[in-house]
Every structure is written in C-alpha cells, then in structure tokens.
Amino acid sequence: MDSPLQTAKAWSRSRSRRGGQPPDGDARTRILDAAEELFADGGYEATPTARIAELAGVPKGLVFHYFPRKIDVLIALVDERAVVVEEEVEAVPGDAAGALSRLARRLPLHASPAMRRILFREADTHLSVRERLGRLNAEIIHRARFALELALPGGRGDAARLEAAAATFAAVLLYQESICLLTGHHIDPDAVAELIAGALH
Amino acid sequence: MDSPLQTAKAWSRSRSRRGGQPPDGDARTRILDAAEELFADGGYEATPTARIAELAGVPKGLVFHYFPRKIDVLIALVDERAVVVEEEVEAVPGDAAGALSRLARRLPLHASPAMRRILFREADTHLSVRERLGRLNAEIIHRARFALELALPGGRGDAARLEAAAATFAAVLLYQESICLLTGHHIDPDAVAELIAGALH
Amino acid sequence: MDSPLQTAKAWSRSRSRRGGQPPDGDARTRILDAAEELFADGGYEATPTARIAELAGVPKGLVFHYFPRKIDVLIALVDERAVVVEEEVEAVPGDAAGALSRLARRLPLHASPAMRRILFREADTHLSVRERLGRLNAEIIHRARFALELALPGGRGDAARLEAAAATFAAVLLYQESICLLTGHHIDPDAVAELIAGALH
Amino acid sequence: MDSPLQTAKAWSRSRSRRGGQPPDGDARTRILDAAEELFADGGYEATPTARIAELAGVPKGLVFHYFPRKIDVLIALVDERAVVVEEEVEAVPGDAAGALSRLARRLPLHASPAMRRILFREADTHLSVRERLGRLNAEIIHRARFALELALPGGRGDAARLEAAAATFAAVLLYQESICLLTGHHIDPDAVAELIAGALH
DNA sequence: TATGAATGAGCTTTCATTCAT
DNA sequence: AATGAATGAAAGCTCATTCAT
C-alpha cells in the first residue's frame, strides 16, 4: 500500500491464489513461469532453454513443442505478461500532484516485477520488447500530460514546459525501479509528483 | 554544442585524432574498439570473441593473450573507457537552472555513446559495470544537489524536496539517451533543468 | 502420346479420376500422396513425418496409426505405387525397332514420375526399394531381349551381342528421366530403339 | 586391367602410397576421407557429423573448424575429389569401337568409386553435386560424339543418329556401376562400344 | 479411429578456451 | 608477442515415436 509498485512476493502471492502448488498449472504456463524468472535473473541470452525446462519440470523437447524458437518464449512472455493498459482515466481537475501520485501507484502495465526487469533488460536488442516498452512510455506520458493539463487552470503554461514535465515524470516512473536495483538509490514517486506539479504552479 | 551529449560521430572523431593509421592503434586498442562496438550493438552475451577478433582484424588467439577470459574485455572496457569524473565544481550561486544545464551538457563521465549503452545494458548482470554506473549516478546526484543548494537562497526548502529534485534530474540525465533509443521520444535537458530549478523557487 | 513416359500432370489427372473430394481420398491415401511428393522432392531421410502429416492435412499421430514406423511409409509406397508388370507380351516378328519403341512408351511399371524418382533415389539404401528396381530392370531386359530375338531372323547374331543390346536399351530407359533431370539432356527413346535394332541388322 | 573402372581397393591403394598409416595425413584430409566413405555408404543425410569426426579420429568441433556447415564437407568433396577432365583427345580415325572402349576404360573423371557413388546419390538434392555430374555427362557425350564422327567415313550418317548413339553410350557409362550395384546386372562396356560403333556402320 | 501433448535421444552448430609453435 | 589449429562442453533445435484420451 505504501509502495508504488507491487513487490515480487506480493505479485506471486496474487497469482498462486488461482493455481495449486508447483508444478503450477499446465506445462505451457510452467515454462513461461520458469522463463520469466530466469530471464529476469540472468538475462535472455544467458539463460539456456535446458534450464527453463528443468525449472519448469518438463522435458527439454516440450519447450520447443510450444515455442519453436527460443525467442518465441520471450515474445510470448511480453505478449501475454506485459500488457499495457490503454484506457481513458477519469478527470480530477485541480489536484495535479494527486493525479500523478495515483499514476505512479498504478502504472498502466499489468506485469510482475520480473517482467518489468525483462522489459527493460531486453528492450535494447529485441524488437518486440522494445515496441512494448515504447507503448508503455507513450501511455505514461499521455496520462501524465492529461493529469497536468486538467489540474492546471486555463491554457496557461506553455506547451513545452508541460511536455518536459510529463516526460520527466515518465522517466522517473519507468526507471525508478532500475535505478534502485542498479544503484541502490531509492526515489519517492510521491515527492517527485509533488515537485513536478508544483513546478507548473 | 547544441547537443547535451556528444554524438557517436563526434566521439570517434575526437578519439581518432590521437590515434592514426588504419587499422587504428595497436592490437589491444583495436580489440577494445571492436568489443565496444559489438557489445553496444548486440550485448556482451551475444557477442562471440571470434567476432571481436574478426572486427579488430587480429587473430582469435590474440584476444586471449591480452584478456585471458572474455569477461576481462568487458572489465577493461568499463575500467578504461567509462571513467567517472569525481571532482569538485565551482559554485555559481543564483543560477540553478544554468548549473543543471551545464551538468547535462557535460556529464561527469568520459565515455562514448557506445560505452554508455554498455554501461546500462550490462549493469544488471555484471558487478563491475553496476558499480561504475552506481558511482556515476551518485556523482550526478551529488552535483545536482550541490547546484540546487547553492542556487537557492538560504537554507530554505526542505531537504526531502531537494533530494527528490536532484534524483529526478539524475534519472532524466541517465536515461534520456536510452529512452530516445527505445521509444524515439526526445527529452530536452535544458527544459527539465529549468522546470526543476523552477520547482524549488 | 508423343512422350515415352507419362508426365507428372497426366499421371495425377488419371489418378484423381478415381478419387474425388478435396482433400483427395481417405486419410491413408492422403498420407501416401504427401509422402510420395515429399520423398521425391527432398529424399526419404530429409523428410520429417511431421511434414508428411502437415501436407496430408492429418494430425501427426495418424501417420503412426497407419504406418507404425516411418520406413513403413516408404515400403507401402513402393509396394502399392511402383508395381512392376510381369506378363508376357505378344510377339511381333520382324519389327525390332517398333517393339522397343513400344516398350519405351509403355514401361512395365505402374508408377508416377514422383515414384520413379523415389525408386532410383532410395534404392541405394533401402532394400525393399532396391529389390523393386531390380525386378523392373530384369523385366525390361527380358522384354527387350524377347523383342530383339523375335525380330531378328533365325538364331543368327551371337548371344553376347544381343545381351549387350538389351542391357543398353534397359539402361537408357531406366535412366533417361534421371539424366534429363540431372543434366538437362534429353534422349529420344525412339532414336535409341532404332539405333539398337539397326545394330543387330 | 580387365575392369573399366578402378575398384575401391585399387583406388585406396594408389592413394595411400603417398601417405602413411591411418590416421593418414592431416586432420582436414582425414575428415574428407571419413566423409567420403560414410556418405558413399549411407548417404549424406543419414551420416551424422559426429560419425565423420569419430571415423576421422578428430574431435567433433574440428569438423566445423574446417567446414562451417555440414554441407561444406560435401561441397569440398565434390570440388576436390570429383574432378572432371576436360581436355582434347587425340583423333584415331577409323576405329570407333576402339575409341569408345578407351573412353569407357578411362572416364574423364578423377574420382574414387566412393566418390562416384556420392556423385550419383546426391545429385538429386544438392546443386553443386548435380552441376558436377552434368559436366561429366557433357564431357562424355562430347568425347563419344568426337570418337564416332572421326571413325565414320565422310559426313554420312545423319546427326540425330549420331547424337542418339553418343547419348546412349554416355548413359551406359554413367550408370553401369549403379545398375550393377542396384540390380546385380553387369554390363560389358566393350560390347556396348562395339554394338554402337557397329550401328553407325 | 483419431489426436496432439509428451518424451528424450541425437542432431548440427557455437564458442570460450588452450596450446604448440 | 603472435598464431590458428585443436578441444569438448554445451547450446538451440529436430524428430521419430509413444500414449492417454
């Protein structure tokens, strides 16, 4: 409740509620589960399909039954487990900081923490991943701009300023988790929301 | 001069000035050059040492003569070509936005665009890279905070607010290049500098 | 009528008359049809059973329902679709060249062009195929010798000469199609028939 | 001396004279030797590279050091060990049968019996092999026609007849070995030479 | 009879690394 | 310092075959 994004544990708790004990669900699901974990940990390239199969508790051949090429596992993962939510949000005029905070708390992305790591780690080299990350970034900027526009009185404030504010907020949202992982430096999205909303008066 | 970070072409121009004959420099240098390009393009894991040797125009065995293990190439690259500059900067009270802009224009990092990509791409999985990125982030935050503190009148403005501002600016600086590469979305650091400086009055 | 052997199109026309709905015939037939085409094109070894099933439009498991082992598909093909006709032909004394021409036009083999390719391609390594090809060769030589004997006056002409003539004609008949496919060089069986008949006076 | 083509034993005797005991020669040569034997026996597709390495007495990886893809082994084999001799032969007017016999005894092809099998077996499916076989066929027909033309008096005898005779002789020469292997039926090239020469008077 | 998930042995190929020269 | 053949473990992937339904 105090964290802007669900933790890894909270996420797996919410998913395992529907299933049983490991091996959880059907073979295809277990393969994706395993791949998600391993890709997030060591990266796509460094993860052999054999280890995916092993962790999933299925024979090596079955991985290729469902996913003819290794890359298809990653594609399926992104397709099915990193869904960008593109819907209109209700307008709340006047409270820009609150709107940004709410956006931070509820990213327009259905994805586990592991999937989020994969999304950033592999975007560099894999087109389908990059495309998904691009959509997410666009959606966040769109919503941030919408929140700021509504919150601000009239047409005041030039467009460039608003654009920079939205992009800045998106950058923080997208990378705060990476930054924490890589540098150990925590960023409080609420403080940033207030800061940016304040900057536009 | 109008770009916040050197472009790839500008960088290689500035480097080749010191070098000379094609193929440029001695064998060790050519190996590192090749590795830098290939690691940036396809990632460390996906780059065979044989291709490094090929691109460097040296026999395969020579790579292992200079760098006993493949990982040593990456380590040397980070050590020698991603130098974080840790020095005190002169204070310019009163002009917070200008100070941030100057910081954006001159990151405390001696590294080519390719090296910067490597730094972010491999930080996840390779300790020595992560450590370097952490130092860079710390240095940027340090300087941003210093600039903002000096620029602001008195001790006014609470510490948390200043912290958030510095972290936000660092996030933008660190990831603007990645964001552009991944999403095509440009961010103007000067606008962000002004925005953040403005937010602190 | 002017071609010594049926063309692929003529063959499939004559077969589909008995069949009917697309996809043609029952599952077993469609499997054999697919195998015939694929074995002829790429060879037995290079053809996965999965592709046979795919081309036949049947599930993979069904192939093994009808043919427990992959080799059984080839065996069935040869058994059922490369039938060597072993029957006595009427004698027509005096016209050796004509008799050979007739033999060329109507090989003692019921088989599509694809099956003929399979017969030659797989004879090297698969006993049942080799045996069938041997029977065909023997039958052709038998008929050619018979035609030449009858056509020639008395017992004149030594046996070895006649043997060589029959074998030569058989070689041309058997391999003219292969030669054309492999080298693009056409051979006119009628001209060869006349040549060989003429050689025996 | 009485056989038109060298036997397998005679061929390997003539080659091993230059080398020592097995493992004979350098690694690349041993790999080609092994491949030649195995491809001839079981066919290209059915021969794993691992068995080539095993028979050659080299580690599996070395095969791919010299031949990046499996198909390159076959290509090298055809390139280096199935050389078609394209040179003019001296004219011997008047003795067509003798000229053809000499052609039969000395095919314009430098290749072991094993290579000859490979040439015919793989021509169907591998372009480079087919091209080589086509060249051989063309050369044989060329020489046979040349021999028959010279041997025959004046311009007598129509061109089509001569063409058929040359093609027939080439077919017999090319396939006599295959026919013998596949059907057990021996053909005496000398008898065929005499027959065909006789047919043209 | 019909189906497609499941299996695992084995395939081609890759690659970091070693080493004699 | 320089070289490229040699090595073998392990990678991605294929495929005939089995089997529960």
Coordinates of C-alpha atoms in Angstrom, one line a residue, chain D residues 50-192:
Chain D
A50 CA 29.8 -36.9 -35.2
R51 CA 30.4 -40.2 -37.0
I52 CA 32.6 -38.4 -39.5
A53 CA 34.7 -37.0 -36.7
E54 CA 34.8 -40.4 -35.0
L55 CA 36.0 -42.2 -38.1
A56 CA 38.5 -39.5 -38.9
G57 CA 39.8 -39.7 -35.3
V58 CA 39.3 -36.0 -34.7
P59 CA 37.1 -34.1 -32.1
K60 CA 33.7 -33.1 -33.3
G61 CA 34.5 -29.5 -33.2
L62 CA 37.3 -29.7 -35.6
V63 CA 35.0 -30.8 -38.4
F64 CA 33.3 -27.4 -38.1
H65 CA 36.6 -25.6 -37.8
Y66 CA 37.4 -26.7 -41.4
F67 CA 33.8 -26.9 -42.7
P68 CA 31.5 -24.4 -41.1
R69 CA 28.4 -26.3 -42.2
K70 CA 27.9 -30.0 -42.8
I71 CA 27.0 -29.3 -46.5
D72 CA 30.5 -27.7 -46.9
V73 CA 32.0 -31.2 -46.4
L74 CA 30.0 -32.5 -49.3
I75 CA 30.9 -29.4 -51.4
A76 CA 34.6 -29.8 -50.7
L77 CA 34.4 -33.5 -51.5
V78 CA 32.9 -32.8 -54.9
D79 CA 35.1 -29.9 -55.6
E80 CA 38.4 -31.6 -54.8
R81 CA 37.7 -35.3 -55.4
A82 CA 35.4 -35.5 -58.4
V83 CA 37.4 -33.6 -61.0
V84 CA 36.0 -33.7 -64.5
V85 CA 38.9 -33.8 -67.0
E86 CA 38.1 -31.5 -69.9
E87 CA 40.8 -31.9 -72.5
E88 CA 41.0 -32.7 -76.1
V89 CA 41.9 -36.3 -77.0
E90 CA 43.9 -37.4 -80.0
A91 CA 42.0 -38.5 -83.0
V92 CA 42.1 -42.1 -84.2
P93 CA 40.1 -42.2 -87.4
G94 CA 38.6 -45.5 -88.4
D95 CA 38.3 -47.3 -85.1
A96 CA 35.1 -46.1 -83.4
A97 CA 34.6 -49.1 -81.3
G98 CA 38.2 -48.9 -80.0
A99 CA 37.9 -45.2 -79.2
L100 CA 34.7 -45.8 -77.2
S101 CA 36.3 -48.7 -75.4
R102 CA 39.2 -46.5 -74.5
L103 CA 36.7 -43.8 -73.2
A104 CA 35.0 -46.5 -71.1
R105 CA 38.2 -47.6 -69.6
R106 CA 39.3 -44.1 -68.8
L107 CA 36.3 -41.9 -67.8
P108 CA 37.1 -38.2 -67.9
L109 CA 36.7 -38.2 -64.1
H110 CA 39.2 -38.3 -61.3
A111 CA 37.2 -39.9 -58.5
S112 CA 37.3 -42.9 -56.3
P113 CA 34.4 -45.4 -56.6
A114 CA 33.1 -44.0 -53.4
M115 CA 33.0 -40.5 -54.8
R116 CA 31.3 -41.8 -57.9
R117 CA 28.5 -43.3 -55.7
I118 CA 28.2 -39.9 -53.9
L119 CA 28.1 -38.1 -57.2
F120 CA 25.0 -40.1 -58.3
R121 CA 23.4 -40.5 -54.9
E122 CA 23.4 -36.8 -54.0
A123 CA 22.9 -35.2 -57.4
D124 CA 19.1 -35.2 -56.9
T125 CA 19.1 -32.9 -54.0
H126 CA 22.4 -31.0 -53.9
L127 CA 23.0 -28.4 -56.6
S128 CA 26.8 -28.5 -56.5
V129 CA 26.8 -32.2 -57.0
R130 CA 24.3 -32.1 -59.8
E131 CA 26.3 -29.5 -61.6
R132 CA 29.4 -31.6 -61.4
L133 CA 27.6 -34.7 -62.7
G134 CA 26.2 -32.6 -65.6
R135 CA 29.7 -31.5 -66.6
L136 CA 30.8 -35.1 -66.6
N137 CA 27.8 -36.2 -68.7
A138 CA 28.5 -33.4 -71.2
E139 CA 32.2 -34.3 -71.4
I140 CA 31.4 -38.0 -72.1
I141 CA 28.9 -37.2 -74.7
H142 CA 31.3 -34.7 -76.3
R143 CA 34.1 -37.3 -76.5
A144 CA 31.8 -40.1 -77.6
R145 CA 30.5 -37.9 -80.4
F146 CA 34.0 -36.9 -81.4
A147 CA 35.1 -40.5 -81.5
L148 CA 32.2 -41.6 -83.6
E149 CA 32.5 -38.7 -86.0
L150 CA 36.1 -39.3 -86.7
A151 CA 35.6 -43.0 -87.0
L152 CA 32.9 -42.7 -89.6
P153 CA 33.6 -42.1 -93.2
G154 CA 32.8 -38.6 -94.6
G155 CA 29.7 -36.7 -93.5
R156 CA 27.5 -39.8 -93.9
G157 CA 25.1 -40.8 -91.2
D158 CA 22.6 -38.2 -90.0
A159 CA 23.3 -36.0 -87.0
A160 CA 20.3 -37.3 -84.9
R161 CA 21.5 -40.9 -85.2
L162 CA 25.0 -39.9 -84.1
E163 CA 23.5 -37.9 -81.2
A164 CA 21.5 -40.8 -80.1
A165 CA 24.5 -43.1 -80.2
A166 CA 26.6 -40.7 -78.1
A167 CA 23.9 -40.2 -75.5
T168 CA 23.2 -43.9 -75.3
F169 CA 26.9 -44.7 -74.7
A170 CA 27.1 -41.9 -72.1
A171 CA 24.1 -43.3 -70.3
V172 CA 25.6 -46.8 -70.2
L173 CA 29.0 -45.5 -69.0
L174 CA 27.5 -43.3 -66.3
Y175 CA 25.1 -45.8 -64.9
Q176 CA 26.7 -49.2 -65.4
E177 CA 28.2 -49.0 -62.0
S178 CA 24.9 -48.0 -60.4
I179 CA 23.0 -50.6 -62.3
C180 CA 25.4 -53.3 -61.2
L181 CA 25.1 -52.2 -57.5
L182 CA 21.4 -51.9 -57.6
T183 CA 20.4 -54.8 -59.7
G184 CA 23.4 -57.1 -59.8
H185 CA 23.4 -56.9 -63.6
H186 CA 26.8 -56.5 -65.2
I187 CA 27.2 -54.6 -68.4
D188 CA 30.3 -55.0 -70.6
P189 CA 31.2 -51.6 -71.9
D190 CA 33.4 -53.1 -74.7
A191 CA 30.4 -55.0 -76.0
V192 CA 28.3 -51.8 -75.9

